[in-house]
Amino acid sequence: MTQNKADRTSKHIENKETHSGKRLGRRELLASLGVAGIALASQSLLQGTPIANAAAQDGAVTEAVYGNKNKDKTTASLASCCPWYNVKDYGAVGDGTANDYDAINSTIQAAKITGGVVYFPPGTYIIDIYLSELRQDSTAVLIDLNNIVLMGDGKASVIKGVSAIGFDVFQLNSVQNMTIRDLAITSVKTDPSDPTHGCNGISMTNGTSGITIDNVYVFDLPYVVKSNYVDGGKAFTVQQGAGPQACTNIRISNSESRNCPFGFGMDLNGSSALIPSNIKVFGNTFGAFYRGMYVSASAPATGNHVEKLSCEIAGNTVVGAQFGLVLGRASGVVAAGNQFISHRISAPTEVPFDTKLIPLLVSGTDGCVISDNFVYYAKCDHYFVLDNLYSGPTQFCQAANNRFTGAADGFGIKLLNTSPSGFARKSAFVGNTFKNAALGEYDPIVYAAGTSNIVIAGSESRFETIGIKTNGVPSGADLVVNGSLGFAYTDGKTAHNTMYRSGTSIAVKQTVSGAGTTEVLKVVSNTDQELFAVTNNGSIQLSAIQTASVPAAQSKRIPVYHTDGTLAGYIPVYNE
């Protein structure tokens, strides 16, 4: 149903005694919401939403215990101060069959004039393309949506996109100042074989700002697996683009996703001066099978990182994701008090080009904080990877007071350099706890400090491999110990430049050549000068051998033994 401005204004006046224009009182509002509105407060408990996060150890109780306690206050406040526009008064049917696009668009258009609530009574509302009133094609200036609120009865009010090739259900493009709350969002493609693109739930693009999303449920989004990425399938996404300003003041809270590849994602242009700020994602539950939450930037024209990004990811629960949290070329992200849970016991198959299981991955990133998170993965490749796969160094990051458990076959922290152009380095690991971490991998020049880390395991699960994949730094080395590792184990042994193993502490074997002069073990200085080496034929090579005459008196001697333990003789030591 399409209306001109005069018709819409007239209809608003004519229906002022209905939800479309009346300023409802508290009693009338609650009556209109019925039992469904009252039930929202207990909805998370009835559905078994996890109620604890890593912050619970400090006495905090998450909002999921009681639901959103501010919802009734917010609803009452909206009822007393804002006009309400019921989409059914503008022709929406909500039966899951009729196309309600025109009716919803008209309702939003009317609400934008005065500001107010666009209300969706219980039902399933079909749209066949993104709502034009919530986006614009031009990105020269932001359109002000006048603080309108799109609101329903929680999961009972479903907005469903239906099309052949897919679209983002709510595409907020170059707009500002609106709230979406208490709604459910889903989408279907009538041509599931179409390879063009997938569908996102709510996308905020090209400078969109001042957006609040609260208690929104996104489920069953279509997606397309490309050659090296997954298109669509994001419940909530921020994509900076080329808007007139940076995306700012975006808050996503108390929301949920199910059966989607992604929960929350933010895609940035690494070469743009427009850097999002004040992005807050907290108190959500993301059932995402690929990446639970991520912040990723394209390679910048100069430098390595997206600078000045302000993004806080806190108190969320991610369930079933291959990658719980991924940060790529993103600086200034704080991820604290989240839970990452996976009960997978076999390698994932949904995304054929990417079959790793890694709860926390930080790559090519500067100055992020990963703290007070809880990780349970029944199977994983590593609990936490810090590398430079996104090019350039990952540096000045902090991982503190995180708890990792579940995967008896999982590595602990992997600090990896993958190219000579950049290193994972100068980052601190403090107070982290690992249970059932079978192996940890390290690279040289990776961090400035690593103290007070705890591994809950016996000697058979100690961090044993240190400094692999050195890429020729120093040249020819396959194992390098650099700095104080600073790990303590629950069996009372520590490892500060020390390795503890049952039997031989360190055994070195070279497999390059059988030649007698091939070096097996080498010690080098801080400038990579060779100081000491042992070769295949048992010879010792020293860099500090001096020419001297034999004095008359011998003061000490060093015994030399054959490998079978018999004495071969002595090396004399003189006092002058």
Coordinates of C-alpha atoms in Angstrom, one line a residue:
M1 CA 0.0 0.0 0.0
T2 CA 1.5 3.3 -1.1
Q3 CA 0.4 6.7 0.3
N4 CA 1.4 10.2 -0.4
K5 CA 2.4 12.5 2.5
A6 CA -1.0 14.2 2.8
D7 CA -2.8 10.8 2.9
R8 CA -0.3 9.5 5.6
T9 CA -0.7 12.7 7.7
S10 CA -4.5 12.5 7.4
K11 CA -4.5 8.8 8.4
H12 CA -2.4 9.6 11.4
I13 CA -5.0 12.2 12.6
E14 CA -8.0 10.0 11.8
N15 CA -6.5 7.1 13.8
K16 CA -5.3 9.0 16.8
E17 CA -7.5 6.9 19.0
T18 CA -5.7 3.7 17.9
H19 CA -2.1 2.6 18.3
S20 CA -1.1 4.5 15.1
G21 CA -1.2 7.9 16.7
K22 CA -2.5 7.8 20.3
R23 CA -0.2 8.5 23.2
L24 CA -1.0 5.4 25.1
G25 CA -1.2 5.3 28.9
R26 CA 0.6 2.6 30.9
R27 CA -2.5 0.4 31.4
E28 CA -3.6 0.6 27.8
L29 CA -0.1 -0.3 26.7
L30 CA 0.2 -3.4 28.9
A31 CA -3.2 -4.5 27.8
S32 CA -2.2 -4.1 24.1
L33 CA 1.0 -6.2 24.7
G34 CA -0.9 -8.9 26.6
V35 CA 0.8 -11.9 28.2
A36 CA 3.5 -11.9 25.5
G37 CA 4.9 -8.6 26.7
I38 CA 4.9 -9.8 30.4
A39 CA 6.6 -13.0 29.4
L40 CA 9.6 -11.3 27.8
A41 CA 11.3 -10.8 31.1
S42 CA 11.5 -14.6 31.7
Q43 CA 12.1 -15.5 28.1
S44 CA 15.8 -16.2 28.4
L45 CA 15.3 -18.6 31.3
L46 CA 12.6 -20.5 29.5
Q47 CA 14.8 -21.0 26.5
G48 CA 17.8 -22.1 28.6
T49 CA 20.0 -19.1 27.7
P50 CA 23.4 -19.4 29.6
I51 CA 23.3 -17.3 32.7
A52 CA 26.9 -17.1 33.7
N53 CA 29.9 -15.4 32.2
A54 CA 33.5 -15.0 33.1
A55 CA 32.6 -11.9 35.2
A56 CA 30.5 -14.1 37.5
Q57 CA 33.6 -15.0 39.5
D58 CA 33.7 -11.5 40.8
G59 CA 30.1 -11.7 42.0
A60 CA 28.4 -10.2 38.9
V61 CA 25.1 -11.8 37.9
T62 CA 24.3 -11.5 34.2
E63 CA 21.1 -10.0 32.9
A64 CA 20.0 -13.3 31.6
V65 CA 19.1 -14.4 35.1
Y66 CA 16.3 -11.8 35.3
G67 CA 15.9 -10.9 31.6
N68 CA 16.0 -7.2 30.6
K69 CA 14.9 -5.5 33.8
N70 CA 14.7 -2.1 32.1
K71 CA 12.3 -3.3 29.4
D72 CA 9.1 -2.4 31.3
K73 CA 10.5 1.0 32.2
T74 CA 11.5 1.6 28.6
T75 CA 8.1 0.5 27.2
A76 CA 6.2 2.7 29.7
S77 CA 8.4 5.6 28.9
L78 CA 7.8 5.2 25.2
A79 CA 4.0 4.9 25.8
S80 CA 3.9 8.2 27.7
C81 CA 6.1 10.3 25.5
C82 CA 5.9 9.0 22.0
P83 CA 3.2 8.5 19.3
W84 CA 2.6 4.8 18.4
Y85 CA 2.1 3.7 14.8
N86 CA 0.7 0.2 14.4
V87 CA 1.8 -1.3 11.1
K88 CA -1.6 -3.1 10.9
D89 CA -3.3 0.3 10.8
Y90 CA -1.4 1.0 7.6
G91 CA -2.4 -2.3 5.9
A92 CA 0.1 -4.9 7.2
V93 CA -1.3 -8.4 7.5
G94 CA 1.4 -10.3 9.4
D95 CA 0.2 -13.7 8.3
G96 CA 3.5 -15.0 6.9
T97 CA 2.1 -15.0 3.4
A98 CA 1.1 -11.4 2.3
N99 CA 3.8 -9.0 1.3
D100 CA 3.8 -6.3 3.9
Y101 CA 6.6 -4.2 2.4
D102 CA 4.4 -1.2 1.4
A103 CA 2.5 -1.1 4.7
I104 CA 5.6 -1.2 6.8
N105 CA 7.4 1.4 4.7
S106 CA 4.4 3.7 5.0
T107 CA 4.2 3.3 8.7
I108 CA 7.9 4.2 9.1
Q109 CA 7.5 7.2 6.8
A110 CA 4.7 8.5 9.0
A111 CA 6.6 7.9 12.2
K112 CA 9.7 9.7 10.9
I113 CA 7.7 13.0 10.7
T114 CA 7.0 13.2 14.4
G115 CA 9.3 10.5 15.9
G116 CA 7.7 7.6 17.8
V117 CA 7.2 3.9 17.9
V118 CA 6.5 1.7 14.9
Y119 CA 4.7 -1.2 16.5
F120 CA 4.5 -4.8 15.1
P121 CA 1.9 -6.9 16.8
P122 CA 2.5 -10.6 17.0
G123 CA 2.7 -12.1 13.5
T124 CA 5.1 -12.8 10.6
Y125 CA 5.6 -9.8 8.3
I126 CA 6.9 -10.6 4.8
I127 CA 9.1 -8.1 2.9
D128 CA 10.6 -8.8 -0.5
I129 CA 13.4 -6.2 -0.4
Y130 CA 15.1 -4.0 2.2
L131 CA 12.9 -1.2 3.5
S132 CA 13.7 2.0 1.6
E133 CA 12.7 4.3 4.5
L134 CA 15.6 2.9 6.5
R135 CA 18.3 3.6 3.9
Q136 CA 19.4 5.9 1.2
D137 CA 21.3 5.4 -2.0
S138 CA 23.4 8.6 -1.5
T139 CA 26.2 8.6 1.1
A140 CA 26.9 12.4 0.9
V141 CA 25.0 13.2 4.1
L142 CA 23.2 11.1 6.8
I143 CA 19.4 11.1 7.0
D144 CA 18.0 11.6 10.5
L145 CA 15.4 9.0 11.4
N146 CA 14.1 11.2 14.2
N147 CA 14.8 8.6 17.0
I148 CA 12.0 6.3 15.8
V149 CA 11.7 2.9 17.5
L150 CA 10.8 -0.3 15.7
M151 CA 9.3 -2.5 18.3
G152 CA 7.4 -5.7 18.5
D153 CA 6.5 -8.4 21.0
G154 CA 9.8 -10.2 21.0
K155 CA 10.0 -13.5 19.2
A156 CA 6.3 -13.3 18.5
S157 CA 6.9 -10.4 16.0
V158 CA 8.9 -11.7 13.1
I159 CA 10.2 -9.7 10.1
K160 CA 11.0 -12.1 7.3
G161 CA 12.8 -11.3 4.1
V162 CA 11.8 -13.4 1.1
S163 CA 13.4 -13.1 -2.3
A164 CA 15.2 -15.2 -5.0
I165 CA 18.8 -13.8 -4.5
G166 CA 18.6 -12.5 -0.9
F167 CA 19.0 -9.1 0.7
D168 CA 19.7 -7.6 4.2
V169 CA 16.5 -7.6 6.1
F170 CA 17.2 -4.2 7.7
Q171 CA 19.9 -2.4 5.8
L172 CA 20.6 0.9 7.6
N173 CA 22.6 2.8 5.0
S174 CA 23.8 6.4 5.8
V175 CA 21.1 7.0 8.4
Q176 CA 21.2 7.9 12.1
N177 CA 19.2 8.0 15.3
M178 CA 16.9 5.0 15.6
T179 CA 16.2 1.9 17.9
I180 CA 15.2 -1.6 16.9
R181 CA 14.0 -3.7 19.9
D182 CA 11.9 -6.7 20.8
L183 CA 11.7 -8.2 17.3
A184 CA 12.7 -11.4 15.5
I185 CA 14.4 -11.3 12.1
T186 CA 14.9 -14.1 9.5
S187 CA 15.2 -14.5 5.8
V188 CA 14.8 -17.1 3.1
K189 CA 16.0 -17.4 -0.5
T190 CA 13.4 -18.9 -2.9
D191 CA 16.4 -19.9 -5.1
P192 CA 18.8 -21.5 -2.7
S193 CA 21.1 -22.4 -5.5
D194 CA 21.7 -18.8 -6.4
P195 CA 25.5 -18.1 -5.8
T196 CA 25.2 -14.3 -5.7
H197 CA 25.2 -13.4 -2.1
G198 CA 23.7 -14.2 1.3
C199 CA 21.5 -12.2 3.7
N200 CA 22.3 -10.3 6.8
G201 CA 19.9 -9.5 9.6
I202 CA 20.7 -5.9 10.5
S203 CA 23.5 -4.2 8.6
M204 CA 24.8 -0.7 9.4
T205 CA 26.7 0.8 6.6
N206 CA 28.4 4.0 5.2
G207 CA 28.5 6.1 8.3
T208 CA 25.3 4.9 10.0
S209 CA 25.3 6.1 13.6
G210 CA 23.3 6.5 16.7
I211 CA 21.7 3.1 16.5
T212 CA 20.5 1.0 19.5
I213 CA 19.6 -2.7 19.0
D214 CA 18.1 -4.4 22.0
N215 CA 16.4 -7.8 22.6
V216 CA 16.4 -8.7 18.9
Y217 CA 16.4 -12.4 17.8
V218 CA 18.0 -13.3 14.4
F219 CA 17.8 -16.8 13.1
D220 CA 18.2 -19.0 10.0
L221 CA 20.0 -16.5 7.7
P222 CA 21.0 -17.7 4.2
Y223 CA 24.7 -17.5 3.3
V224 CA 26.9 -18.3 0.3
V225 CA 30.4 -19.9 0.7
K226 CA 32.7 -18.2 -1.8
S227 CA 36.3 -19.4 -2.6
N228 CA 37.8 -17.8 0.4
Y229 CA 35.1 -16.1 2.4
V230 CA 31.5 -16.5 3.5
D231 CA 29.0 -13.9 2.1
G232 CA 26.0 -13.0 4.3
G233 CA 24.8 -14.8 7.3
K234 CA 25.7 -12.1 9.8
A235 CA 23.1 -11.4 12.5
F236 CA 24.5 -7.9 13.1
T237 CA 27.1 -6.2 11.1
V238 CA 28.8 -2.8 10.9
Q239 CA 30.5 -2.0 7.5
Q240 CA 32.1 1.4 7.4
G241 CA 32.2 2.0 3.7
A242 CA 32.5 5.5 2.2
G243 CA 29.9 7.3 4.2
P244 CA 30.1 11.0 5.1
Q245 CA 31.4 10.2 8.6
A246 CA 32.6 7.2 10.7
C247 CA 30.0 4.8 12.1
T248 CA 29.7 5.9 15.7
N249 CA 27.5 5.3 18.8
I250 CA 26.2 1.8 17.9
R251 CA 25.0 -0.4 20.7
I252 CA 23.9 -4.0 20.4
S253 CA 22.7 -5.6 23.6
N254 CA 20.6 -8.4 25.1
S255 CA 20.1 -10.0 21.6
E256 CA 20.5 -13.5 20.2
S257 CA 21.3 -15.3 17.0
R258 CA 20.7 -18.9 16.1
N259 CA 21.8 -21.0 13.1
C260 CA 23.8 -18.2 11.4
P261 CA 27.5 -18.3 10.3
F262 CA 28.2 -15.1 12.2
G263 CA 26.9 -13.4 15.3
F264 CA 28.5 -9.9 15.2
G265 CA 30.9 -8.7 12.5
M266 CA 32.6 -5.4 11.7
D267 CA 34.3 -4.9 8.3
L268 CA 36.6 -1.9 7.9
N269 CA 38.5 -0.2 5.1
G270 CA 42.1 -0.2 6.3
S271 CA 43.0 2.8 4.1
S272 CA 40.0 5.0 5.2
A273 CA 40.4 7.9 7.6
L274 CA 36.8 7.1 8.8
I275 CA 37.3 4.8 11.8
P276 CA 34.2 3.7 13.8
S277 CA 34.1 4.6 17.5
N278 CA 31.9 3.9 20.5
I279 CA 30.8 0.5 19.2
K280 CA 29.5 -1.6 22.1
V281 CA 28.4 -5.2 21.9
F282 CA 27.4 -6.6 25.2
G283 CA 25.1 -9.1 26.9
N284 CA 24.3 -11.0 23.7
T285 CA 24.1 -14.8 23.0
F286 CA 25.4 -15.7 19.6
G287 CA 24.7 -19.2 18.3
A288 CA 27.0 -18.9 15.3
F289 CA 28.8 -21.9 13.6
Y290 CA 31.6 -20.1 11.8
R291 CA 32.7 -16.9 13.5
G292 CA 30.9 -15.8 16.7
M293 CA 32.3 -12.2 16.7
Y294 CA 34.9 -10.5 14.6
V295 CA 36.5 -7.2 13.7
S296 CA 38.5 -7.2 10.5
A297 CA 40.0 -4.6 8.2
S298 CA 41.4 -4.6 4.7
A299 CA 45.1 -3.9 4.3
P300 CA 45.9 -0.2 4.7
A301 CA 47.8 1.8 2.1
T302 CA 50.5 2.6 4.7
G303 CA 51.2 1.1 8.0
N304 CA 49.6 -2.1 9.3
H305 CA 46.7 -1.4 11.7
V306 CA 43.4 0.4 11.7
E307 CA 44.1 3.1 14.3
K308 CA 41.9 4.7 16.9
L309 CA 39.1 2.1 16.7
S310 CA 36.9 2.2 19.8
C311 CA 35.0 -1.1 20.2
E312 CA 34.0 -2.9 23.4
I313 CA 32.9 -6.5 23.3
A314 CA 31.8 -7.6 26.8
G315 CA 29.6 -10.1 28.6
N316 CA 28.6 -12.0 25.5
T317 CA 28.2 -15.8 25.1
V318 CA 29.2 -17.5 21.8
V319 CA 28.1 -21.1 21.3
G320 CA 29.3 -23.5 18.7
A321 CA 31.6 -21.3 16.6
Q322 CA 34.7 -22.5 14.9
F323 CA 36.3 -19.1 15.8
G324 CA 34.8 -17.5 18.9
L325 CA 36.5 -14.1 18.4
V326 CA 38.7 -12.9 15.5
L327 CA 40.5 -9.6 15.5
G328 CA 42.4 -8.8 12.2
R329 CA 44.2 -5.5 11.7
A330 CA 42.0 -3.9 14.4
S331 CA 43.5 -1.8 17.2
G332 CA 41.8 -0.6 20.4
V333 CA 39.3 -3.5 20.8
V334 CA 38.5 -4.6 24.3
A335 CA 37.0 -8.1 24.7
A336 CA 36.2 -8.8 28.3
G337 CA 34.0 -11.1 30.3
N338 CA 32.8 -13.2 27.4
Q339 CA 32.1 -16.9 27.2
F340 CA 33.1 -19.1 24.3
I341 CA 31.6 -22.5 24.3
S342 CA 31.9 -25.4 21.8
H343 CA 31.0 -29.0 22.2
R344 CA 32.3 -30.0 18.7
I345 CA 34.4 -33.1 18.8
S346 CA 35.3 -33.3 15.1
A347 CA 36.6 -30.9 12.5
P348 CA 33.9 -28.6 11.1
T349 CA 32.7 -29.0 7.5
E350 CA 30.3 -26.0 6.9
V351 CA 33.1 -23.9 5.4
P352 CA 35.4 -26.2 3.4
F353 CA 38.3 -23.8 3.0
D354 CA 38.6 -23.2 6.8
T355 CA 38.3 -26.1 9.1
K356 CA 40.3 -24.9 12.2
L357 CA 38.8 -24.7 15.7
I358 CA 40.3 -21.7 17.5
P359 CA 38.4 -19.8 20.2
L360 CA 40.5 -16.7 20.2
L361 CA 42.5 -15.4 17.1
V362 CA 44.3 -12.1 17.0
S363 CA 46.3 -11.3 13.8
G364 CA 48.0 -8.1 12.5
T365 CA 46.5 -6.2 15.4
D366 CA 47.8 -3.5 17.7
G367 CA 46.9 -2.7 21.2
C368 CA 43.9 -5.0 21.9
V369 CA 42.9 -6.3 25.3
I370 CA 41.6 -9.9 25.8
S371 CA 40.7 -10.3 29.5
D372 CA 38.5 -12.2 31.9
N373 CA 37.0 -14.5 29.3
F374 CA 36.0 -18.1 29.8
V375 CA 36.7 -20.7 27.1
Y376 CA 35.4 -24.2 26.9
Y377 CA 36.1 -26.1 23.7
A378 CA 35.7 -29.8 23.6
K379 CA 38.1 -29.8 20.7
C380 CA 40.4 -27.1 19.3
D381 CA 43.6 -26.6 17.4
H382 CA 44.8 -23.9 19.7
Y383 CA 43.1 -22.1 22.6
F384 CA 44.6 -18.7 21.6
V385 CA 46.5 -17.7 18.5
L386 CA 48.5 -14.5 18.2
D387 CA 50.1 -14.2 14.7
N388 CA 50.7 -11.9 11.7
L389 CA 48.7 -13.7 9.0
Y390 CA 47.1 -10.4 8.3
S391 CA 50.6 -9.0 7.5
G392 CA 52.7 -6.8 9.7
P393 CA 53.2 -7.3 13.5
T394 CA 50.7 -8.1 16.1
Q395 CA 52.0 -6.1 19.1
F396 CA 51.2 -4.4 22.4
C397 CA 48.3 -6.7 23.1
Q398 CA 47.4 -8.0 26.5
A399 CA 45.8 -11.4 27.4
A400 CA 45.0 -11.4 31.1
N401 CA 43.0 -13.6 33.5
N402 CA 41.4 -15.7 30.9
R403 CA 40.4 -19.3 31.6
F404 CA 40.8 -22.1 29.1
T405 CA 39.5 -25.6 29.5
G406 CA 38.0 -28.6 27.7
A407 CA 40.3 -29.7 24.9
A408 CA 42.8 -32.4 26.0
D409 CA 44.3 -32.3 22.5
G410 CA 44.3 -28.5 22.2
F411 CA 47.5 -26.4 22.2
G412 CA 47.7 -23.5 24.7
I413 CA 48.8 -20.2 23.3
K414 CA 50.4 -20.2 19.8
L415 CA 52.6 -17.2 19.1
L416 CA 53.5 -17.5 15.5
N417 CA 55.5 -15.5 13.0
T418 CA 54.6 -16.4 9.4
S419 CA 56.9 -14.0 7.4
P420 CA 60.1 -12.0 8.0
S421 CA 58.1 -8.8 7.4
G422 CA 56.4 -8.8 10.8
F423 CA 56.2 -10.6 14.1
A424 CA 53.8 -11.3 16.9
R425 CA 55.7 -9.4 19.6
K426 CA 55.7 -7.1 22.7
S427 CA 52.5 -8.5 24.2
A428 CA 51.8 -9.5 27.8
F429 CA 50.2 -12.7 29.1
V430 CA 49.3 -12.4 32.7
G431 CA 47.2 -14.7 35.0
N432 CA 45.8 -17.0 32.4
T433 CA 44.7 -20.5 33.4
F434 CA 44.9 -23.5 31.1
K435 CA 43.4 -26.9 31.8
N436 CA 44.2 -29.9 29.5
A437 CA 46.5 -27.9 27.2
A438 CA 48.6 -30.6 25.5
L439 CA 51.2 -28.3 23.8
G440 CA 52.1 -24.7 23.4
E441 CA 54.0 -23.2 20.4
Y442 CA 56.1 -20.1 20.5
D443 CA 58.2 -18.0 18.2
P444 CA 61.2 -15.8 19.0
I445 CA 60.8 -12.1 19.5
V446 CA 57.1 -12.5 20.4
Y447 CA 56.4 -10.7 23.7
A448 CA 57.9 -8.3 26.2
A449 CA 56.5 -10.0 29.3
G450 CA 54.9 -13.2 30.2
T451 CA 54.2 -13.7 33.9
S452 CA 52.0 -15.5 36.3
N453 CA 50.4 -17.9 33.8
I454 CA 49.2 -21.2 35.1
V455 CA 48.8 -24.5 33.4
I456 CA 46.6 -27.0 35.2
A457 CA 48.2 -30.2 34.1
G458 CA 50.8 -32.8 34.9
S459 CA 54.2 -33.0 33.3
E460 CA 52.8 -34.9 30.3
S461 CA 50.8 -31.8 29.3
R462 CA 53.5 -29.3 29.8
F463 CA 54.2 -26.6 27.2
E464 CA 57.0 -28.5 25.5
T465 CA 57.7 -26.9 22.0
I466 CA 59.1 -23.5 22.2
G467 CA 60.1 -21.3 19.2
I468 CA 59.1 -23.3 16.2
K469 CA 58.7 -22.0 12.6
T470 CA 61.4 -19.3 13.0
N471 CA 61.7 -18.6 9.3
G472 CA 65.4 -18.3 9.5
V473 CA 65.6 -16.0 12.5
P474 CA 68.3 -16.9 13.5
S475 CA 69.2 -18.6 10.3
G476 CA 69.1 -22.4 10.5
A477 CA 67.4 -22.6 13.9
D478 CA 64.5 -24.9 14.5
L479 CA 64.2 -24.3 18.2
V480 CA 64.8 -21.0 20.0
V481 CA 64.2 -20.1 23.6
N482 CA 63.9 -16.3 24.0
G483 CA 63.4 -14.4 27.2
S484 CA 61.6 -15.6 30.4
L485 CA 58.6 -17.8 29.6
G486 CA 57.2 -17.3 33.1
F487 CA 54.8 -20.3 33.2
A488 CA 54.0 -22.1 36.4
Y489 CA 52.5 -25.6 36.7
T490 CA 50.3 -27.0 39.3
D491 CA 52.8 -29.7 40.1
G492 CA 55.0 -27.0 41.6
K493 CA 57.6 -26.8 38.8
T494 CA 58.3 -23.5 37.0
A495 CA 59.8 -22.7 33.6
H496 CA 61.9 -19.6 33.5
N497 CA 64.3 -20.4 30.6
T498 CA 64.1 -24.0 31.9
M499 CA 62.5 -27.1 30.4
Y500 CA 61.2 -29.9 32.7
R501 CA 60.5 -33.3 31.3
S502 CA 60.6 -36.9 32.6
G503 CA 63.9 -38.4 31.5
T504 CA 66.1 -36.2 29.3
S505 CA 65.3 -32.6 29.6
I506 CA 66.4 -31.6 26.2
A507 CA 67.3 -33.8 23.2
V508 CA 68.3 -32.2 19.9
K509 CA 68.4 -34.1 16.7
Q510 CA 69.1 -32.7 13.3
T511 CA 67.7 -34.5 10.2
V512 CA 69.2 -32.4 7.4
S513 CA 72.4 -34.2 6.7
G514 CA 74.6 -37.1 7.8
A515 CA 77.8 -35.2 7.2
G516 CA 80.1 -35.1 10.1
T517 CA 80.5 -31.3 10.0
T518 CA 76.7 -30.6 10.0
E519 CA 75.8 -28.7 13.2
V520 CA 73.4 -30.4 15.6
L521 CA 73.3 -27.8 18.4
K522 CA 74.3 -24.1 18.2
V523 CA 74.4 -21.2 20.6
V524 CA 74.4 -17.7 19.2
S525 CA 74.8 -14.2 20.6
N526 CA 72.3 -11.4 20.5
T527 CA 73.8 -10.4 17.2
D528 CA 73.5 -13.9 15.8
Q529 CA 77.2 -14.6 16.1
E530 CA 77.9 -18.2 16.6
L531 CA 79.4 -18.9 20.1
F532 CA 79.3 -22.7 20.4
A533 CA 78.3 -25.6 18.3
V534 CA 78.3 -29.4 18.3
T535 CA 78.5 -31.2 15.0
N536 CA 77.4 -34.6 13.8
N537 CA 80.9 -36.2 14.4
G538 CA 80.9 -35.1 18.0
S539 CA 83.2 -32.2 17.6
I540 CA 82.8 -29.0 19.6
Q541 CA 83.3 -25.6 17.9
L542 CA 84.1 -22.5 19.9
S543 CA 84.4 -18.9 18.9
A544 CA 86.6 -17.8 21.8
I545 CA 89.6 -20.2 21.4
Q546 CA 92.8 -18.3 22.1
T547 CA 96.5 -18.9 21.2
A548 CA 98.6 -19.4 24.3
S549 CA 101.8 -21.1 25.5
V550 CA 101.6 -24.0 28.0
P551 CA 102.4 -22.8 31.6
A552 CA 104.3 -25.0 34.0
A553 CA 101.4 -25.5 36.5
Q554 CA 98.0 -27.0 35.9
S555 CA 95.3 -25.8 38.3
K556 CA 92.2 -27.7 37.2
R557 CA 91.1 -30.4 34.8
I558 CA 87.8 -31.2 32.9
P559 CA 86.9 -34.9 32.5
V560 CA 85.8 -36.1 29.1
Y561 CA 83.8 -39.3 28.8
H562 CA 82.8 -41.6 26.0
T563 CA 79.1 -41.9 25.2
D564 CA 79.2 -45.3 26.9
G565 CA 80.2 -43.6 30.2
T566 CA 83.9 -44.6 30.2
L567 CA 86.5 -42.0 30.9
A568 CA 88.4 -40.8 27.8
G569 CA 90.8 -38.4 29.5
Y570 CA 91.0 -34.8 30.8
I571 CA 91.2 -31.3 29.4
P572 CA 93.7 -29.3 31.5
V573 CA 92.9 -25.9 32.9
Y574 CA 95.7 -23.5 33.7
N575 CA 95.6 -20.4 36.0
E576 CA 97.5 -18.1 33.6

